[in-house]
Amino acid sequence: MEKQNFNIIGTRADGCDEKDKVLGNVVYAEDYIMPDTLYCKVFRSAKASAMIKKLNIDKAKALDGVSCVLTHEDVPNNESAKNVVGQTTEVGLLEAKQRILATDRVRYYGEPIVVVAAETPELARDALELIEIEYEELPGVFDPEEAMKPDAPKIHGDNNVIANWALRKGDVEKAFAESDVVVEAEYRTPRQEHAHMEPESGLAWVDDMGVINIRYSTQVVEHYRDVAAVLGIPESRVRTIGTIIGGGFGGKEDLTVEVFLALCSWNTKRPVKMAFSREEMGFGRQKRHPYVLRYKTGATKDGKLTAMQAELISDSGAYVMLSPWVLLYSTVHSTGPYFIPNVKVDAYSVLTNNIMTSAFRGFGGMQVAFAYESQMDALAIKLNMDPVELRKKNFFKRGDETANFQSIPSEVMLDEAVEKAVEALGPKSEPSGKNMRVGRGFACSWQSYGRMTYLHDTASSWVGLEMDGSAVVRCGIPDLGGGQRESIRAIAAELLGIPLDEVHVISTDSQVTPLAGTVTATRALFMSGNATKLAAENVREVILEKAADMLETAAEDLDIENKMVYSSRQTDKKVELVKVIRRCAAEGISIQSLDTYKAAFTDEIKTNVIKDPVYNDWTFGTQAVEVEVDTETGKVNVLKHVSVQDVGRAINIKRTEGQMEGGAAQGLGFALMEDYLEVDGVPITWNLTEYLVPTSKDIPDSNSIILESRSGKGPFGAKGIGEPSITAAAPAVANAIRDAVGIKVLHLPATPERVFWELQKKHQS
Amino acid sequence: MKKLPIELTINGRAHELLVSPKETLLNVLRERFHLTGAKYGCGIGECGACTVLLDGLPVLSCQLLAVMCNGKKVVTIEGLSPQEAAAHPMQDSFVEEGAVQCGFCTPGMVISATALVEEKSEPTTEDIKVALRGNLCRCTGYENIIRAVKTGARKMKEV
């Protein structure tokens, strides 16, 4: 008896967490303090590739007020930290595993070498100054294509290529020969910084039962397992308590502060606190992978796609982290949301001495979207065909087979999405000056939600009613700011007929809340939403059965609303929820439930050619923009933006629109201004005056249009929207610039400088 | 280092305290008064998460030494509402318009927005964009924040 009529789901209801946030009441990771706390700081490499010839920590140790100075020798299992949690399959080459603290060699600028804890942050910083180090520089490699050459310096082991995935479908050679048109281009994408507003931060302490507690900002509460492995203690003696996260976007998915905090706290038996500085967030932490993408796409003169061939090369920096998975996403998503009969893709992730790269909203889906949607517009120009019509001839339909031979399990509403997006741009703007040109572009995308199916993803949640009819939900899902907790609060409140503010959600405590997995991969609503729905439905069923007894009617006719159980057939049959709860208690019937949702499970991928299903489902959408290009300076202004996404079902309309707008803003930053730059592995964009993110002045009027196919695998037919919201923004901008001034945008970000030089080239030719 | 005596009025209450010459206003608020609504986001005045009102004007509290604030009145997000029991209209508007996601920039954003409306009761979209350009938000794309400021301005008139 799935509930169908909703009072909370699909509305714009305010969330409880949001009210606490505007009042300044939320205690974020760095806001928490304990008596007798020490402050932790990390000493990091000032070379991108070097041997450590000498390391002397004696003076730092001797400084008054310094409690501990730890090197790799003090880390029980320095090499045992897994790069990726929660999976059953090893990723990448074992020898490229990350060390907690460098041993004899550093492989990127910013690699941690020593960790210090002292009475004040100032003293900790002073201690870092007293550490003496001598390096012997090693030849480094900073270009992934150089790093692929046989004689390139090796970062680890004997091969810098740490992942290789491929797609093979049909015969591309034959298909290109038979195509009426073929377009070919090489694209490049930047190294994007997450730039979440909250630095990585937290506090750790060893409690009176010998358990190490780490209260910190993380997307992965399951990192307690990594901490236990590093310290060499049972997992049951490490407790991670996740805070409300001040932004993450994938940046708080890998290990951040937890191991440093645990090491110092374990050694000193005192509370230890740390927060990365903004500069440290820049050079000490992973970014989005820069890609080189070489695409060749063919079509018939009628606009049917015939073949696609691509080579993808990603710079994975000095350690593996999540690079092989990101590359897998890129590979599967490289075709775009199109049925293409012949596909050949070869993808490589390559180690360099650059800063590490790993998860970032979009997870490999964004780089390929820039390429495949630029290719579609190039084809439309060559075919002299409307780019909307060209795409409509090729969109996947439900049940179509992807290039990894997986059937599309849900509705594909791209015809509607592209029509609405283009229409919603409205009348074309007039240029604001004589050197200005206005252009329009759009792009369509697909992006999976949920983890890869060979990881056998599960999520658990616990729902219990209290005697007064309020409810508690315990669910391990962290809240990344997208309102993940509010979604499960809404689901429980809806199914139990309770007001939102009477449902308390406890999230993200590894020893209190049932584990629900990570807040990554656009899986939070899908997985923890389904788990909470299962548990709440179990409780609902108990209540309805008991109420049916009490009212002498059938449970199927009953519903709960505003803490009243009532019959939809006979209006006089109703009973207060509290009375039913008391009856259950009197009879010893449990009104609590723990349940687990299991996603689709598939076998492990055994070959580098992907021939089997990898994902649960996809979200499809379109973004359209209008831009104005200053032909004198090359500056591009986005005047209007529209995003249309089929979210399956919007659990909360306001928060869904929030994801669509926020994702688009990050995508526009990626398109036009964001680039974390390094010269020979040394960062030159240290902070937010050099690494520019969009401000209120950079963002256009935006219109978010929600489509609801109700065909997704999430609760009530929902799909995911966190990552799909970002994917199509950059190619929409690139296509609009081409429309405005006739230049190809092959290299992101499309900075004024790049656009200016392309315009010069065009004038000369 | 020698500590210096200062007087600060914080959210309507007068305090006398000794501060070290290098202590910032943000440090004083967060560490001594546990007013953690103002955030450390960058420490160098780029992100706006530490914004508070100093004698009614929005300032970056990470860029001000506490000694420079001697004798002045500070209002933080915790003390923004004149009534203890109710939120400030600008705070309500941020919730209503979906202008809050992770919430880390929100206190600074609300303070800057309130200061703008105190100065200009009916701000245009451009006024709002200019007033908030020093407050970075990485979650929302600003669209709902701009709408929230307009709604907040209307509500502040009604009060």
Short mmCIF file of C-alpha atoms in Angstrom, two decimals, chain A residues 14 18 21-24 28 30-31 192-195 197-199 245-247 249 278-279 481 654 658-659 661-662 665-666 674 687-689 693-697 699-700 702, chain B residues 22 30 34 36-37 39-42 44 46-47 77-78 87 91 94-98 100-107 126 129-130 132-133 136 138-144:
data_model
loop_
_atom_site.label_atom_id
_atom_site.label_comp_id
_atom_site.label_asym_id
_atom_site.label_seq_id
_atom_site.Cartn_x
_atom_site.Cartn_y
_atom_site.Cartn_z
CA ASP A 14 11.03 24.79 4.65
CA GLU A 18 17.81 25.65 7.15
CA LYS A 21 21.59 27.72 9.62
CA VAL A 22 20.23 31.27 9.22
CA LEU A 23 20.26 31.79 12.98
CA GLY A 24 23.93 30.78 13.19
CA TYR A 28 30.03 23.13 12.13
CA GLU A 30 35.41 24.06 13.31
CA ASP A 31 32.87 25.55 15.74
CA GLN A 192 38.96 22.70 -11.18
CA GLU A 193 39.15 23.42 -7.46
CA HIS A 194 36.15 22.56 -5.28
CA ALA A 195 36.43 25.84 -3.33
CA MET A 197 33.41 27.65 1.68
CA GLU A 198 34.11 25.48 4.74
CA PRO A 199 37.72 24.34 5.04
CA ILE A 245 29.05 19.93 5.90
CA GLY A 246 29.86 23.46 4.75
CA GLY A 247 30.12 22.37 1.14
CA PHE A 249 31.28 18.77 -4.00
CA ARG A 278 42.57 28.31 2.36
CA GLU A 279 46.03 28.04 0.77
CA GLY A 481 24.23 21.04 2.14
CA LYS A 654 12.90 24.48 -3.63
CA GLY A 658 18.69 24.93 -5.60
CA GLN A 659 20.72 21.99 -6.85
CA GLU A 661 21.06 26.52 -9.99
CA GLY A 662 24.09 25.75 -7.84
CA ALA A 665 26.93 28.11 -11.38
CA GLN A 666 29.86 25.76 -10.82
CA GLU A 674 38.13 28.43 -13.10
CA ASN A 687 43.87 31.40 -3.04
CA LEU A 688 40.56 32.92 -4.04
CA THR A 689 42.05 36.13 -5.47
CA VAL A 693 34.98 31.37 -8.58
CA PRO A 694 31.73 33.01 -9.69
CA THR A 695 30.48 35.86 -7.50
CA SER A 696 27.00 37.37 -7.44
CA LYS A 697 28.18 39.65 -10.27
CA ILE A 699 25.86 34.87 -12.51
CA PRO A 700 23.09 35.40 -15.05
CA SER A 702 18.64 31.59 -14.23
CA LYS B 22 47.47 40.43 16.97
CA ARG B 30 34.58 32.88 18.05
CA HIS B 34 31.72 31.33 21.36
CA THR B 36 30.61 30.87 15.97
CA GLY B 37 28.09 32.17 13.45
CA LYS B 39 33.05 31.80 9.97
CA TYR B 40 36.70 31.45 9.13
CA GLY B 41 36.55 30.75 5.40
CA CYS B 42 39.83 32.10 4.07
CA ILE B 44 42.45 36.95 4.09
CA GLU B 46 38.31 37.04 0.11
CA CYS B 47 35.21 35.03 0.98
CA ILE B 77 24.26 36.78 13.16
CA GLU B 78 23.32 35.57 16.65
CA ALA B 87 14.28 35.66 13.67
CA GLN B 91 16.79 35.46 8.18
CA PHE B 94 16.61 33.31 3.35
CA VAL B 95 14.78 30.18 4.55
CA GLU B 96 11.62 30.90 2.59
CA GLU B 97 13.36 31.56 -0.70
CA GLY B 98 15.64 28.54 -0.56
CA VAL B 100 20.39 28.37 2.22
CA GLN B 101 22.20 25.22 1.20
CA CYS B 102 25.28 24.24 3.17
CA GLY B 103 24.77 27.38 5.26
CA PHE B 104 28.43 28.22 5.77
CA CYS B 105 28.29 31.52 3.88
CA THR B 106 24.77 32.28 5.14
CA PRO B 107 25.56 34.32 8.30
CA GLU B 126 22.18 45.21 -9.48
CA LYS B 129 24.72 41.84 -6.74
CA VAL B 130 27.17 44.64 -5.98
CA LEU B 132 27.03 40.73 -2.08
CA ARG B 133 29.93 40.33 -4.49
CA LEU B 136 31.13 33.98 -1.93
CA ARG B 138 29.61 27.92 -3.80
CA CYS B 139 26.28 26.10 -3.40
CA THR B 140 23.35 28.19 -4.58
CA GLY B 141 24.36 30.08 -7.69
CA TYR B 142 23.11 33.27 -5.92
CA GLU B 143 19.72 33.25 -7.70
CA ASN B 144 17.71 32.45 -4.59
#
